[in-house]
Short mmCIF file of C-alpha atoms and ligand atoms in Angstrom, two decimals:
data_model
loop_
_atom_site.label_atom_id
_atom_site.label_comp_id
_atom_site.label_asym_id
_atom_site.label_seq_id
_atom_site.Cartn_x
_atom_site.Cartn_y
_atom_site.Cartn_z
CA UNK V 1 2.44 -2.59 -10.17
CA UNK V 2 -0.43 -0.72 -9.19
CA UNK V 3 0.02 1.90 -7.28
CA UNK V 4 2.14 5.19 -8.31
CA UNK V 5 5.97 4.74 -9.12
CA UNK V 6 8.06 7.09 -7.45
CA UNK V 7 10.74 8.92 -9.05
CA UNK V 8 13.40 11.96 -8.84
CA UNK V 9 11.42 14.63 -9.24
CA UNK V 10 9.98 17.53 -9.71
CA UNK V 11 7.89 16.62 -12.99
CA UNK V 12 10.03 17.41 -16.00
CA UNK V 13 13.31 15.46 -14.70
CA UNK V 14 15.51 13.20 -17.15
CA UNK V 15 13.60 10.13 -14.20
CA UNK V 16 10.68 11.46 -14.98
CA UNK V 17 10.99 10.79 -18.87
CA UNK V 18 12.80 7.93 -18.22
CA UNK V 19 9.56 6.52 -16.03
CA UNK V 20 7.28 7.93 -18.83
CA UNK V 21 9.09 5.59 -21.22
CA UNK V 22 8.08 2.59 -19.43
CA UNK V 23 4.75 3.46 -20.22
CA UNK V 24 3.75 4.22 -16.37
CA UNK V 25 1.17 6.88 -16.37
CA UNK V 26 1.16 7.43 -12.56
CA UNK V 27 4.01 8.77 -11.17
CA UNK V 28 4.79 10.35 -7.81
CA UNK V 29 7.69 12.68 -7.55
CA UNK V 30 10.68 12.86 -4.40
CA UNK V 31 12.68 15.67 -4.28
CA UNK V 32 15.81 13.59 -4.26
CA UNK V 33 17.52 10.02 -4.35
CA UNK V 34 17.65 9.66 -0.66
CA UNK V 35 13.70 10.21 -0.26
CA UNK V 36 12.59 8.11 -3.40
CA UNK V 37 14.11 5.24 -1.89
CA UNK V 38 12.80 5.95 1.73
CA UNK V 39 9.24 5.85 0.03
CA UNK V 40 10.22 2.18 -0.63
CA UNK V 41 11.66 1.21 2.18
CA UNK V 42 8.68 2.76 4.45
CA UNK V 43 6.19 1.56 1.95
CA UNK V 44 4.45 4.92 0.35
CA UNK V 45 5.22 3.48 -2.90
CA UNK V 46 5.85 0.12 -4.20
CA UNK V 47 9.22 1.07 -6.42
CA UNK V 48 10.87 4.28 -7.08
CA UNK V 49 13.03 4.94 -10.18
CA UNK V 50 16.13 7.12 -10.02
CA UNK V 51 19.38 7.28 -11.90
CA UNK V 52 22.30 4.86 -11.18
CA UNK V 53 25.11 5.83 -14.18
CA UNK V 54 25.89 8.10 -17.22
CA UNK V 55 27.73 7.68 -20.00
CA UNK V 56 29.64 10.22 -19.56
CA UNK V 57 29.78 11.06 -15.76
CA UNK V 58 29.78 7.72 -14.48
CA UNK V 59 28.03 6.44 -11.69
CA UNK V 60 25.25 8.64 -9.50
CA UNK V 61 26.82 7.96 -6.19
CA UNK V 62 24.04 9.23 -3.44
CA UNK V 63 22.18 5.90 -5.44
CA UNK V 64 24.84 3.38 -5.29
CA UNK V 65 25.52 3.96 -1.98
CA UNK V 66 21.88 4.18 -1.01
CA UNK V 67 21.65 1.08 -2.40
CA UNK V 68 24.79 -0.72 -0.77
CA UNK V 69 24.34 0.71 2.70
CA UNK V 70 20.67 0.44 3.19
CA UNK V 71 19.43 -1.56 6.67
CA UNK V 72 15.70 -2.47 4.63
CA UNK V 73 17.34 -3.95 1.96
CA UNK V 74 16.13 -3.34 -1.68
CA UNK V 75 16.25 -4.75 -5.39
CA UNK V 76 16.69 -3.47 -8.74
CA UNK V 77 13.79 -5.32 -10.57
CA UNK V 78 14.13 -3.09 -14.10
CA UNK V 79 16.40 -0.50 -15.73
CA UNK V 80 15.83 2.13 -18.42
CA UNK V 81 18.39 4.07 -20.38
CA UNK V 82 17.74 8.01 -21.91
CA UNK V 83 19.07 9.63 -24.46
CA UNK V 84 20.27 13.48 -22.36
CA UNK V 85 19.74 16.62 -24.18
CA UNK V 86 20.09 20.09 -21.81
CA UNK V 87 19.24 23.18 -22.72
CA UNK V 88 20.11 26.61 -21.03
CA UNK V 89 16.54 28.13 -19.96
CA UNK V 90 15.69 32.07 -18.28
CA UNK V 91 12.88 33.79 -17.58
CA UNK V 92 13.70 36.07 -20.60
CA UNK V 93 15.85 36.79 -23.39
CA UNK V 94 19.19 37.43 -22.52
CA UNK V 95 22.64 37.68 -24.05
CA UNK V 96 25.01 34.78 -22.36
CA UNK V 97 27.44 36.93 -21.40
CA UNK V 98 25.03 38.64 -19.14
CA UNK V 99 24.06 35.11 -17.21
CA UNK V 100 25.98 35.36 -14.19
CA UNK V 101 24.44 32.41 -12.38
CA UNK V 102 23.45 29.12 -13.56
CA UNK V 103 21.90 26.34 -11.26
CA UNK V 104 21.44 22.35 -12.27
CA UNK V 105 21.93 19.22 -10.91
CA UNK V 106 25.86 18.35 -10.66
CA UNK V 107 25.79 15.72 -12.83
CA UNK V 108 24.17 18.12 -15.94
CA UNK V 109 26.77 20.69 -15.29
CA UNK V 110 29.46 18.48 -15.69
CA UNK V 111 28.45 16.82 -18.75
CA UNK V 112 28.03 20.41 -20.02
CA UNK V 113 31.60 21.88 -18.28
CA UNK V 114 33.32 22.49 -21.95
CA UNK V 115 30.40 24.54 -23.19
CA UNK V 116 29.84 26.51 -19.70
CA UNK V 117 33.38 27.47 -20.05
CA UNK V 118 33.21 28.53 -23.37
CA UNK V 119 29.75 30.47 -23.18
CA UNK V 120 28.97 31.68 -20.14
CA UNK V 121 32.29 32.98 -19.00
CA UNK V 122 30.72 35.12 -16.42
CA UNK V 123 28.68 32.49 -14.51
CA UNK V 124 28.37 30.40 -11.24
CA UNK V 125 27.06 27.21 -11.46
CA UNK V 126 25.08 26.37 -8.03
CA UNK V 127 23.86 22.80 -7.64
CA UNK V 128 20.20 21.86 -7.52
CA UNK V 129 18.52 18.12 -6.47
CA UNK V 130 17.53 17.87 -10.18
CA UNK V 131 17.38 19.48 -12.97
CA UNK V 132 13.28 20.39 -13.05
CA UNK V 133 13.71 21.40 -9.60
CA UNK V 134 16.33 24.33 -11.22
CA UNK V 135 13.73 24.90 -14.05
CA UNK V 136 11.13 25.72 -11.16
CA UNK V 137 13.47 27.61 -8.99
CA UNK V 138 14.74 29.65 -12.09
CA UNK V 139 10.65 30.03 -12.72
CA UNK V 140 9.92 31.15 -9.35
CA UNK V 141 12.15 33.39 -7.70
CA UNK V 142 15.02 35.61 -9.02
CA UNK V 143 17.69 33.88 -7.29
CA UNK V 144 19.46 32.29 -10.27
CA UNK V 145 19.50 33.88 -13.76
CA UNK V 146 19.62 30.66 -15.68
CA UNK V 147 19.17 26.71 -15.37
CA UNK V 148 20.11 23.84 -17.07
CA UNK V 149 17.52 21.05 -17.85
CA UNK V 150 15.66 19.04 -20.45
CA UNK V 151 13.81 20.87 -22.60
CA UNK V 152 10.64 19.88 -21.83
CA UNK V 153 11.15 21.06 -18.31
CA UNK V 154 12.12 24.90 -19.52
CA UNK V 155 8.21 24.69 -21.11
CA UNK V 156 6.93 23.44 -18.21
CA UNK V 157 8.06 26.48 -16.93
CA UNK V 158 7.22 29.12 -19.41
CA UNK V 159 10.89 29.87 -19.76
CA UNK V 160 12.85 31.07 -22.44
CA UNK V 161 15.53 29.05 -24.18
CA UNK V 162 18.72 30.60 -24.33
CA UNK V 163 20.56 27.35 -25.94
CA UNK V 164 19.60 23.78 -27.25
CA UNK V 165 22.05 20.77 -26.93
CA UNK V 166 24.18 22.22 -24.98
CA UNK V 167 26.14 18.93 -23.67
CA UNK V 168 29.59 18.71 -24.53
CA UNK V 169 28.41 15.12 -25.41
CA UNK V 170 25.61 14.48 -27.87
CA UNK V 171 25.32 11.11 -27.13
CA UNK V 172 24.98 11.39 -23.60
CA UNK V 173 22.51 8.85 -22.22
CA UNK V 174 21.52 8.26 -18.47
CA UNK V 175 20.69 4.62 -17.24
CA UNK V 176 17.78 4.38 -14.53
CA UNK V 177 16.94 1.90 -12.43
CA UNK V 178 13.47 0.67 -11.08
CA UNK V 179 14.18 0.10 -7.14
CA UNK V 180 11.55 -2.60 -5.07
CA UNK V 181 11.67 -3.97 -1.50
CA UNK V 182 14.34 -7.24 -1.64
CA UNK V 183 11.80 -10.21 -2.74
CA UNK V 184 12.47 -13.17 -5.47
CA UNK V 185 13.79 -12.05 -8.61
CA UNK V 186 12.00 -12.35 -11.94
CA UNK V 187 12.01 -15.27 -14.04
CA UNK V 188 15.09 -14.87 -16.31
CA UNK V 189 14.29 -13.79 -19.97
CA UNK V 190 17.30 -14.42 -21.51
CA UNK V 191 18.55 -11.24 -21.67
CA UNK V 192 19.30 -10.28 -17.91
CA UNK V 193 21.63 -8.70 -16.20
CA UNK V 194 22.66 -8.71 -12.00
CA UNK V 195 23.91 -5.98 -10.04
CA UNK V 196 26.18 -6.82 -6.26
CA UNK V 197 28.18 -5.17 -4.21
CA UNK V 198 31.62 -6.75 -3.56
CA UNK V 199 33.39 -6.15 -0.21
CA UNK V 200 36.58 -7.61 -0.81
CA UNK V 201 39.49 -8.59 1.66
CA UNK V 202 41.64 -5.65 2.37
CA UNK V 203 44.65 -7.49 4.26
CA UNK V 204 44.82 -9.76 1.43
CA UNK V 205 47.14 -9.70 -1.69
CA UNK V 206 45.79 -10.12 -4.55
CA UNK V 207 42.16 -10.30 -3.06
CA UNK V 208 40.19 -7.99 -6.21
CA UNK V 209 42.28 -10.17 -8.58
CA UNK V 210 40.43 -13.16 -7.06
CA UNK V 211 37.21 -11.66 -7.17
CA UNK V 212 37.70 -10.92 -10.88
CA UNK V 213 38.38 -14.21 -11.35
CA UNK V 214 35.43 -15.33 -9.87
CA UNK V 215 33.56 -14.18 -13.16
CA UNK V 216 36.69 -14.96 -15.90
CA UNK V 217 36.44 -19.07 -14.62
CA UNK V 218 32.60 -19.55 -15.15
CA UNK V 219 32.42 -17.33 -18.87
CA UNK V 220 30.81 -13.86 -17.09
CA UNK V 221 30.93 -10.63 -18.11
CA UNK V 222 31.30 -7.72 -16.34
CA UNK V 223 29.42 -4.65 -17.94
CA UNK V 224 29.96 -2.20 -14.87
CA UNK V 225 32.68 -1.81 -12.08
CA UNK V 226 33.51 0.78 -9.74
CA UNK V 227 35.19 1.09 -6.16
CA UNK V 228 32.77 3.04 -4.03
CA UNK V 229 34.20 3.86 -0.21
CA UNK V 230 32.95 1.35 2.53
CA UNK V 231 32.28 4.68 4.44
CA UNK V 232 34.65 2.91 7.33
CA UNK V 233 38.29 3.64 7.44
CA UNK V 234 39.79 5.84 4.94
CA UNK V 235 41.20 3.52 1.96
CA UNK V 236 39.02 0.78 1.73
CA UNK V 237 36.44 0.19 -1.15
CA UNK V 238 34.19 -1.57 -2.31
CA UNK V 239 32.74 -3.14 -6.16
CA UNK V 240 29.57 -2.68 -7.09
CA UNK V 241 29.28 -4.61 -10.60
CA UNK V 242 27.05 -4.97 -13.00
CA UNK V 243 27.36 -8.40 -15.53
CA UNK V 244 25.42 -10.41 -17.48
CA UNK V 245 23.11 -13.25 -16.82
CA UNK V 246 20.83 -13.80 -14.36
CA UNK V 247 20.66 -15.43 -10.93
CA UNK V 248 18.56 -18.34 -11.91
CA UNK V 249 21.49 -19.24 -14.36
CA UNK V 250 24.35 -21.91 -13.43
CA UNK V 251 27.26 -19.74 -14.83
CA UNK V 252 26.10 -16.84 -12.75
CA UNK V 253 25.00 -18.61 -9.46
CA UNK V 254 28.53 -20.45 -9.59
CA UNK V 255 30.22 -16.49 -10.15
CA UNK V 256 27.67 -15.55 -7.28
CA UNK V 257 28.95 -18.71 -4.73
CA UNK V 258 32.45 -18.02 -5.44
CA UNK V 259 32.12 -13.67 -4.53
CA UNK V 260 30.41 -14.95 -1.38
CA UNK V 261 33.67 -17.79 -0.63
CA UNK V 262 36.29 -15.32 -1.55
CA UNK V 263 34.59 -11.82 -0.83
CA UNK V 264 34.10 -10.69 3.15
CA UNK V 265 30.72 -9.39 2.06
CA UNK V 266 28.76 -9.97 -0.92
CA UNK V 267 25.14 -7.42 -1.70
CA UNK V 268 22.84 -9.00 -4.14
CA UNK V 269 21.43 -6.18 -6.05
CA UNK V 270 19.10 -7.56 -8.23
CA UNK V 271 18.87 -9.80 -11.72
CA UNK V 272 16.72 -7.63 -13.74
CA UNK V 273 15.90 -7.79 -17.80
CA UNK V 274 18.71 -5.35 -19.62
CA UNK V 275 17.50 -1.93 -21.15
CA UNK V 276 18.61 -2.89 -24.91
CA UNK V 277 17.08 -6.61 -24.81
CA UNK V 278 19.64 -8.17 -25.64
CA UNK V 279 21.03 -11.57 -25.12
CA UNK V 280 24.31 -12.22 -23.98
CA UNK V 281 27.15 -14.04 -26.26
CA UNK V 282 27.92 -17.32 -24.02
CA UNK V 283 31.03 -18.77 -24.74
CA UNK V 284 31.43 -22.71 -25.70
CA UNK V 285 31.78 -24.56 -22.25
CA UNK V 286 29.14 -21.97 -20.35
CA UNK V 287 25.89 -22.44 -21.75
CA UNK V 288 23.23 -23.34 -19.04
CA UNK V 289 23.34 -27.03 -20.97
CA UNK V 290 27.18 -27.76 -20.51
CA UNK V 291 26.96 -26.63 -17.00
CA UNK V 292 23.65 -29.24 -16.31
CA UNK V 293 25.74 -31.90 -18.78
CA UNK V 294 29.24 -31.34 -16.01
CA UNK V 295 26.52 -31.71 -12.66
CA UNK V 296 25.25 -34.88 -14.19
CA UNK V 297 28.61 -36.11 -14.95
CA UNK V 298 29.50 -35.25 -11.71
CA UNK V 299 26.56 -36.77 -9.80
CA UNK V 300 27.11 -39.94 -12.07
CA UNK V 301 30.47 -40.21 -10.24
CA UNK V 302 28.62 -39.81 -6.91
CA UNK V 303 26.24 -42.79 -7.57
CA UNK V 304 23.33 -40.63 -7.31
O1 PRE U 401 17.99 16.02 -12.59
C1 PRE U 401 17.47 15.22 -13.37
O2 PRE U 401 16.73 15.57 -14.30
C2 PRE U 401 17.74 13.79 -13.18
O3 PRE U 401 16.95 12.96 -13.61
C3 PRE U 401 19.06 13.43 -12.55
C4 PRE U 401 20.20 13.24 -13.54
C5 PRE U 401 21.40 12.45 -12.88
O4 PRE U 401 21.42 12.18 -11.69
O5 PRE U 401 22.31 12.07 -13.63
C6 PRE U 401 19.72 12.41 -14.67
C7 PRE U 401 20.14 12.60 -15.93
C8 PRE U 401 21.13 13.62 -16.30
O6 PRE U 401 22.34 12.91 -16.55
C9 PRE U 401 21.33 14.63 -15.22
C10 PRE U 401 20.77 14.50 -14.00
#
């Protein structure tokens, strides 16, 4: 890529370490989810990244949906995964029982709920687009007393740390993905993984079973899965999934054939290489060869 990679901003975001980790040096920041991806859609910037799923909050839903219900539609092409510190940052020394109001983005404060209950009995948490954009608000005007953000971001900011490692989970970590206009995947590396949306039947029994199945038959497996609303009629959902493989690969394109037979609506999301670089464990029966050896069997049979 050469132009700048947008990402949730302001500087000093958990997306903003997360897109210094890839080694991009030229970043351009969106003050939320919404208008990162707009930049890609309307062309400002060739990808944004922004955060898809914690470890301990689950999925960031403003992206999944962004990404399920978009008219331009987009890809993942990458995805990064942080390690997520907070700390509690003011303009100046303070005793915690004094903070009466705290702002952060929702998905800090609840990965931090045990210890805000504990320690800061006497404050209101207000919500904030990001983290960094608390740290600057906290920095620039006397509305809120307190904010919760990286560290780095409370520097940034010439503000005062109150508490470190504040998460109620130390081993929090925050997965990020790289978003691009929908074009051809990359060439599979080995270790890959591929994102869709499912839209399953509603009027039919048994219709997620099917879908499951989909992947159990051809030796898939499922690393993510979560019912999002359609944002139709109250009650229906659908799957976005995350399992491994890639496109390009039999097992998966047969799993990705079958969603779009059996499903009312199937999103391709992307086959992108996986964070941790890792390849997949493939079963006896599903390796890319015994799938080539069955289609040559097959067109044997065929006479062709
Ligand atoms: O506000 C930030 O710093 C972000 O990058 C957003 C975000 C999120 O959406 O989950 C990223 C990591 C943390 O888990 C908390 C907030």
């Amino acid at each position: 890529m050469t132009g700048p990679i947008g990402y949730l901003g302001p500087a000093g975001t958990f997306a903003h370490q997360a897109l210094q980790s890839t080694g991009a040096t030229h970043g351009r920041p969106f003050p939320s989810v919404i208008t990162a991806l707009d930049a890609v859609r309307d062309g400002t910037v060739e990808a944004s990244l922004v955060p898809i799923e914690n470890s301990v909050e689950g999925g960031v839903s403003s992206t999944l949906d962004e990404l399920t219900h978009s008219e331009t539609p987009l890809m993942i092409t990458s995805e990064v995964t942080l390690p997520v510190q907070f700390s509690l940052v003011a303009r100046a020394p303070m005793d915690l029982l004094d903070v009466r109001s705290v702002a952060t983005h929702p998905h800090a404060s609840a990965q931090c709920r045990r210890w805000l209950t504990e320690n800061l009995p006497n404050a209101k948490v207000y919500d904030a687009a990001s983290t960094a954009a608390a740290a600057a608000e906290v920095a620039s005007s006397g509305r809120y007393d307190a904010a919760i953000c990286a560290s780095v971001a409370g520097d940034m900011h010439d503000l005062v740390h109150l508490a470190d490692g504040i998460a109620d989970n130390r081993d929090a970590t925050t997965r990020f993905v790289v978003v691009s206009p929908l074009g051809t995947p990359s060439e599979p590396t080995g270790y890959d993984k591929t994102t869709v949306v499912a839209f399953i039947h509603t009027d039919r029994p048994g219709a997620l079973l099917h879908t499951l199945q989909q992947f159990a038959a051809r030796g898939v497996n499922l690393t993510r899965l979560e019912s999002r609303p359609t944002r139709t009629t109250l009650g229906t959902y659908c799957f976005s999934m995350d399992f491994e493989g890639h496109i390009a690969q039999a097992r998966v394109a047969e799993t990705l054939m079958g969603l779009k037979r059996t499903c009312r609506d199937v999103v391709f999301l992307g086959s992108y290489p996986t964070a941790q670089r890792v390849a997949p464990q493939v079963d006896a029966g599903f390796s890319e060869e015994d799938f080539g050896a069955a289609r040559t069997w097959l067109n044997g049979l065929l006479g062709s």
